[in-house]
Short mmCIF file of C-alpha atoms in Angstrom, two decimals:
data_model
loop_
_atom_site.label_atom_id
_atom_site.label_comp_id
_atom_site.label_asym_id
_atom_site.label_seq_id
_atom_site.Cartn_x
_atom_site.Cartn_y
_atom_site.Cartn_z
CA UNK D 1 0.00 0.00 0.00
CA UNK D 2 1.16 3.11 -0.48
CA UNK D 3 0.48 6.84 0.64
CA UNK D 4 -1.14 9.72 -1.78
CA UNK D 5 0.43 12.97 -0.23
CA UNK D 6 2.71 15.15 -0.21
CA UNK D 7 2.36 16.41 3.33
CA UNK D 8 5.02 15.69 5.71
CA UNK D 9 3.24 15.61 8.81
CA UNK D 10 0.95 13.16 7.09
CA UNK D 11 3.74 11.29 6.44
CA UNK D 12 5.51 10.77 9.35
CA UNK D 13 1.85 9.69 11.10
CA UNK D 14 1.44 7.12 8.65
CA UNK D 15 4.45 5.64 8.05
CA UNK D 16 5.06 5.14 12.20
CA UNK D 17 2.58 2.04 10.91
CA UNK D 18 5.51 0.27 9.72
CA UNK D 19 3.20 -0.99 6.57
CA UNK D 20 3.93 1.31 4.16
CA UNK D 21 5.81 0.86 0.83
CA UNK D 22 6.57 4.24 -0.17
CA UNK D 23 4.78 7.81 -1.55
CA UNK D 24 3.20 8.73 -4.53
CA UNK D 25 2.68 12.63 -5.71
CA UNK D 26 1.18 14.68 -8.41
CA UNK D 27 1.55 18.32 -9.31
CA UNK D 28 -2.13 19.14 -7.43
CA UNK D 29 -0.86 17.32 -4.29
CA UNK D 30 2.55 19.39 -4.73
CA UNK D 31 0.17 22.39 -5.22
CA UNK D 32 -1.23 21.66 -1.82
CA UNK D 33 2.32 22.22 -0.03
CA UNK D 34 2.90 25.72 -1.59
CA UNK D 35 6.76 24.56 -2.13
CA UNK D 36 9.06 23.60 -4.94
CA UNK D 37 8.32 19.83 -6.41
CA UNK D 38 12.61 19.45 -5.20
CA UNK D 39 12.00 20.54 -2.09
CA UNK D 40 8.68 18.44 -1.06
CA UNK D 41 9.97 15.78 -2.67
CA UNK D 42 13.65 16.17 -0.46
CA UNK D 43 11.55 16.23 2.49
CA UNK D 44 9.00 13.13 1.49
CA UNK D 45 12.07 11.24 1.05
CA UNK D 46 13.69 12.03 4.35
CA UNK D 47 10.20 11.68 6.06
CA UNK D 48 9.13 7.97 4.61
CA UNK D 49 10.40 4.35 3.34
CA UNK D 50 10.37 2.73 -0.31
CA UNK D 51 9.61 4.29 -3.63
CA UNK D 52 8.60 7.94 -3.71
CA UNK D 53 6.68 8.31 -7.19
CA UNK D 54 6.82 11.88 -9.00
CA UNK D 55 4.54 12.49 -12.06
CA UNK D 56 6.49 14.49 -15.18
CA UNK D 57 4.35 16.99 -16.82
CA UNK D 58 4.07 18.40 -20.30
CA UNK D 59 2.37 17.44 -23.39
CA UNK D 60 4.97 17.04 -26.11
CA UNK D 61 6.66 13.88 -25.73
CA UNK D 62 10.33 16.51 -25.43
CA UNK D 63 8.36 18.40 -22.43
CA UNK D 64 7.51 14.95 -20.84
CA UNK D 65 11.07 13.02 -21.54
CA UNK D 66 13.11 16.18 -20.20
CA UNK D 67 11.01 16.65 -17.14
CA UNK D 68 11.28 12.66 -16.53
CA UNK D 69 15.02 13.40 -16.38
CA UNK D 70 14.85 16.26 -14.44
CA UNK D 71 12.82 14.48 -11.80
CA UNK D 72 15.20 11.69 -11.60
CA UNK D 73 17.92 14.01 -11.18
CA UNK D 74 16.42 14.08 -7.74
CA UNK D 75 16.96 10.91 -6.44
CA UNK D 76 18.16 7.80 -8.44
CA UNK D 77 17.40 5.30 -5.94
CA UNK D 78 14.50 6.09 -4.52
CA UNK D 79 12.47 8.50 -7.06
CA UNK D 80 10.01 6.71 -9.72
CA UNK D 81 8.52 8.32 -12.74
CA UNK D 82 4.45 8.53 -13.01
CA UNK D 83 3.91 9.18 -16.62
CA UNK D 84 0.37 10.40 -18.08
CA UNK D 85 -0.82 7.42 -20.46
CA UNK D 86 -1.18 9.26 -22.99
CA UNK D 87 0.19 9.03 -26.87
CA UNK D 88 3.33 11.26 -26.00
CA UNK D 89 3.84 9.74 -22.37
CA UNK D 90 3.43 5.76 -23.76
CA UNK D 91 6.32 7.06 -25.97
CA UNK D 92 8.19 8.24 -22.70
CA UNK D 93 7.89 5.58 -21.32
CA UNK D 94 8.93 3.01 -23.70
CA UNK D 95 12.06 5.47 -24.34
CA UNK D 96 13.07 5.87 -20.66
CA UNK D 97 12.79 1.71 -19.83
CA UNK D 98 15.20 1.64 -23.01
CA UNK D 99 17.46 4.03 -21.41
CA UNK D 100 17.60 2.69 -18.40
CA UNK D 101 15.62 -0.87 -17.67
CA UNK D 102 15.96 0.09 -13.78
CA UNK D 103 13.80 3.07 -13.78
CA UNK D 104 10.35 2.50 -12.11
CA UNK D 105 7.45 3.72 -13.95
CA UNK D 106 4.13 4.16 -13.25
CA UNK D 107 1.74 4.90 -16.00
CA UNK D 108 -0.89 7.38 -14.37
CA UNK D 109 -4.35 8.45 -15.37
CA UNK D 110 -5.33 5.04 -16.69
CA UNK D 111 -9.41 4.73 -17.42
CA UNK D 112 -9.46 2.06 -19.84
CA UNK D 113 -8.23 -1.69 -20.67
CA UNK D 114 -6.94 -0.40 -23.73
CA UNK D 115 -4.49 2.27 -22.06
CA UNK D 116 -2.96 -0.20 -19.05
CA UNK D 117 -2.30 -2.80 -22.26
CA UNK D 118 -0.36 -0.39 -24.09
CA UNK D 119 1.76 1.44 -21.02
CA UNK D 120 2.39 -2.44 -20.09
CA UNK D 121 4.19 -3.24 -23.78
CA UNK D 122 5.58 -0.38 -23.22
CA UNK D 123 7.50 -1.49 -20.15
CA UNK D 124 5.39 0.48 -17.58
CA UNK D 125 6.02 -1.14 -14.23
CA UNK D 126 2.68 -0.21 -12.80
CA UNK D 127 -0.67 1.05 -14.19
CA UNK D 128 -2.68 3.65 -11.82
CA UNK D 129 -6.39 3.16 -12.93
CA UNK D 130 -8.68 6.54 -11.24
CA UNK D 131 -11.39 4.49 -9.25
CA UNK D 132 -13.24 7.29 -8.33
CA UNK D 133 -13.13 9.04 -11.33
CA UNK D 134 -14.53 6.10 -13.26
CA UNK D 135 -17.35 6.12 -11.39
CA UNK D 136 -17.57 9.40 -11.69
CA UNK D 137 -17.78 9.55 -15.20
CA UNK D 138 -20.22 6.62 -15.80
CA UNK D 139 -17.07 4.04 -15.92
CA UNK D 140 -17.04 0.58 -14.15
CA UNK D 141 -13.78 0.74 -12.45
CA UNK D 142 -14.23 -2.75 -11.17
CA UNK D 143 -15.00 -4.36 -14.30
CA UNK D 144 -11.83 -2.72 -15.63
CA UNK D 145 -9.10 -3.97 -13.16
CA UNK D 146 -10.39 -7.43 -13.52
CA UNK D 147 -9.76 -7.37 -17.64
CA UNK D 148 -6.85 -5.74 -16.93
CA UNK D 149 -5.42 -8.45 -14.42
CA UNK D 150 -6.68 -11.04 -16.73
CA UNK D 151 -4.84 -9.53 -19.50
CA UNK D 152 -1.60 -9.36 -17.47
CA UNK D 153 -1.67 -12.32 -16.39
CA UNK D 154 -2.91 -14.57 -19.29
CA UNK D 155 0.18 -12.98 -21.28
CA UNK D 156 2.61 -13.03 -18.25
CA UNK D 157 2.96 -9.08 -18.40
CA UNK D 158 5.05 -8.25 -14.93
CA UNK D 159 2.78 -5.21 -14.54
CA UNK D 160 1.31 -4.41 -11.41
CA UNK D 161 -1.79 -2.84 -11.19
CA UNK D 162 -1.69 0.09 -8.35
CA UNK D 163 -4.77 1.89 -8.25
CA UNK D 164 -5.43 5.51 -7.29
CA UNK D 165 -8.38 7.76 -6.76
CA UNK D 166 -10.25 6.64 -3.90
CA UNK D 167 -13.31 8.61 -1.71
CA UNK D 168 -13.85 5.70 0.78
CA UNK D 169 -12.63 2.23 2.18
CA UNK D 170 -15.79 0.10 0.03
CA UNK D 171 -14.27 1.30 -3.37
CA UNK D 172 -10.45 0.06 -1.99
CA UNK D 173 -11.88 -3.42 -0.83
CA UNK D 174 -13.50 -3.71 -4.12
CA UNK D 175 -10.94 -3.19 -6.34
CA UNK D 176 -8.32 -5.15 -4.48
CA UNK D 177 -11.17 -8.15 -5.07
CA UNK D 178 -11.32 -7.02 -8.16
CA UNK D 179 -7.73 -8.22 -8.82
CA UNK D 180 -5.86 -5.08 -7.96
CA UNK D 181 -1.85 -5.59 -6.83
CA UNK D 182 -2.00 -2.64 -4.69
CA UNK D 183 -3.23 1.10 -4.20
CA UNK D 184 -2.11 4.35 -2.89
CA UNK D 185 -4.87 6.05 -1.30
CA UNK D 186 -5.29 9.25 0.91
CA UNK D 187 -4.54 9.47 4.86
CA UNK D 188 -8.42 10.10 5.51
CA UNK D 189 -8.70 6.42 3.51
CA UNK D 190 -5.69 4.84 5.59
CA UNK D 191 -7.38 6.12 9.03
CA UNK D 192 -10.99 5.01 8.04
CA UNK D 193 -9.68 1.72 7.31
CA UNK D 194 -8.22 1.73 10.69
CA UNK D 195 -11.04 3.55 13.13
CA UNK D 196 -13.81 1.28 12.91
CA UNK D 197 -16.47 1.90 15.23
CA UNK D 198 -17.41 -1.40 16.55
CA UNK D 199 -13.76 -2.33 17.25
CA UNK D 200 -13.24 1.22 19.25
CA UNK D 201 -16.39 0.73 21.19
CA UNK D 202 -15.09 -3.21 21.59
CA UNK D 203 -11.86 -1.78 22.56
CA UNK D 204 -12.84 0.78 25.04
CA UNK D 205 -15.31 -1.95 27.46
CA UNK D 206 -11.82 -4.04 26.84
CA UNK D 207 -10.11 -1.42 28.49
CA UNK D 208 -12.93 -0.87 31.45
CA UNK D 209 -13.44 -4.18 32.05
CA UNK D 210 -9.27 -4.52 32.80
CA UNK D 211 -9.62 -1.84 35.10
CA UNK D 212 -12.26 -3.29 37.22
CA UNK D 213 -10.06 -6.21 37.30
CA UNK D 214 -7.17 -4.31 38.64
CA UNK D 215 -9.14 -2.94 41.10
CA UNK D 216 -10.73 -6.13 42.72
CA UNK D 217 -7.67 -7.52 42.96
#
């Protein structure tokens, strides 16, 4: 699982979990922290574990390649690229695995089968399909991950299938059933999955109940 943010203080709360495998970012997150992209993305990786993923931006396939490289100027080890599966970025991407087969890439802003097939022969190391979006816009995101994972795996494609865009803990169950490797979702998604009512309630007459026992004996 990993975390969507960009916010340190986020960061450091949910990664004291100890079940985190790194951070993924986009330029409306970075927006959020009213800093440069180098700087948040310094203090992300002195703040958290794994893979911190930072999407390029542009729309010529020269805007997107040269801001890939600027953004793994930043980190070699730890930085991956999220590239926009798009005509121009499925050409990044194909041109940066060539470059260098190490690089981690996920393809971001995936709605359709069609688009996670492609950014997968393209050497895309994960696919990021927008769950909430989907829905949003008439789209079964559900039905999608599953002929996606079917795909993959009937045709041994090492493509992982991380999905992103969440609004609450039933679509994240859902599309993990749905065949879903992973997701990076929000820390309000992270503590709702955590804060159940029933098990707080259960937790608290727990917690009474040893008291009383302390006291009678």
């Amino acid at each position: 699982m990993y975390l969507d943010t960009a916010n340190i203080e986020e960061i450091k709360e949910a990664f004291s979990l100890g079940i985190l495998k790194g951070v993924t970012t986009n330029p409306s997150i970075l927006l959020k922290e009213g800093k440069s992209r180098a700087k948040v993305v310094k203090e992300i990786l002195e703040n958290s574990e794994g893979t911190v993923f930072v999407q390029a931006i542009g729309e010529s396939y020269d805007d997107i390649y040269r801001d890939c490289q600027e953004i793994m100027n930043l980190d070699s080890n730890r930085v991956a690229l999220k590239i926009p599966a798009c005509f121009n970025g499925i050409k990044v991407i194909k041109q940066s695995k060539t470059d260098n087969p190490n690089t981690i890439i996920l393809a971001t802003a995936i709605f359709s089968v069609e688009q996670a097939l492609l950014c997968a022969l393209a050497g895309s190391d994960f696919v990021a399909p927008y769950v909430n979006r989907m829905e949003n816009n008439n789209i079964n995101p559900y039905e999608v991950i599953t002929k996606i994972r079917k795909i993959f795996d009937d045709r041994n494609l090492s493509t992982k299938i991380l999905a992103a865009s969440f609004k609450n803990t039933n679509q994240l169950v859902d599309i993990l059933f749905a065949g879903a490797h992973t997701a990076t979702i929000s820390c309000d998604v992270l503590v709702n999955m955590i804060d159940k009512q029933l098990a707080e309630a259960s937790i608290k007459i727990f917690n009474k109940d040893w008291e009383k026992l302390q006291n009678q004996i």
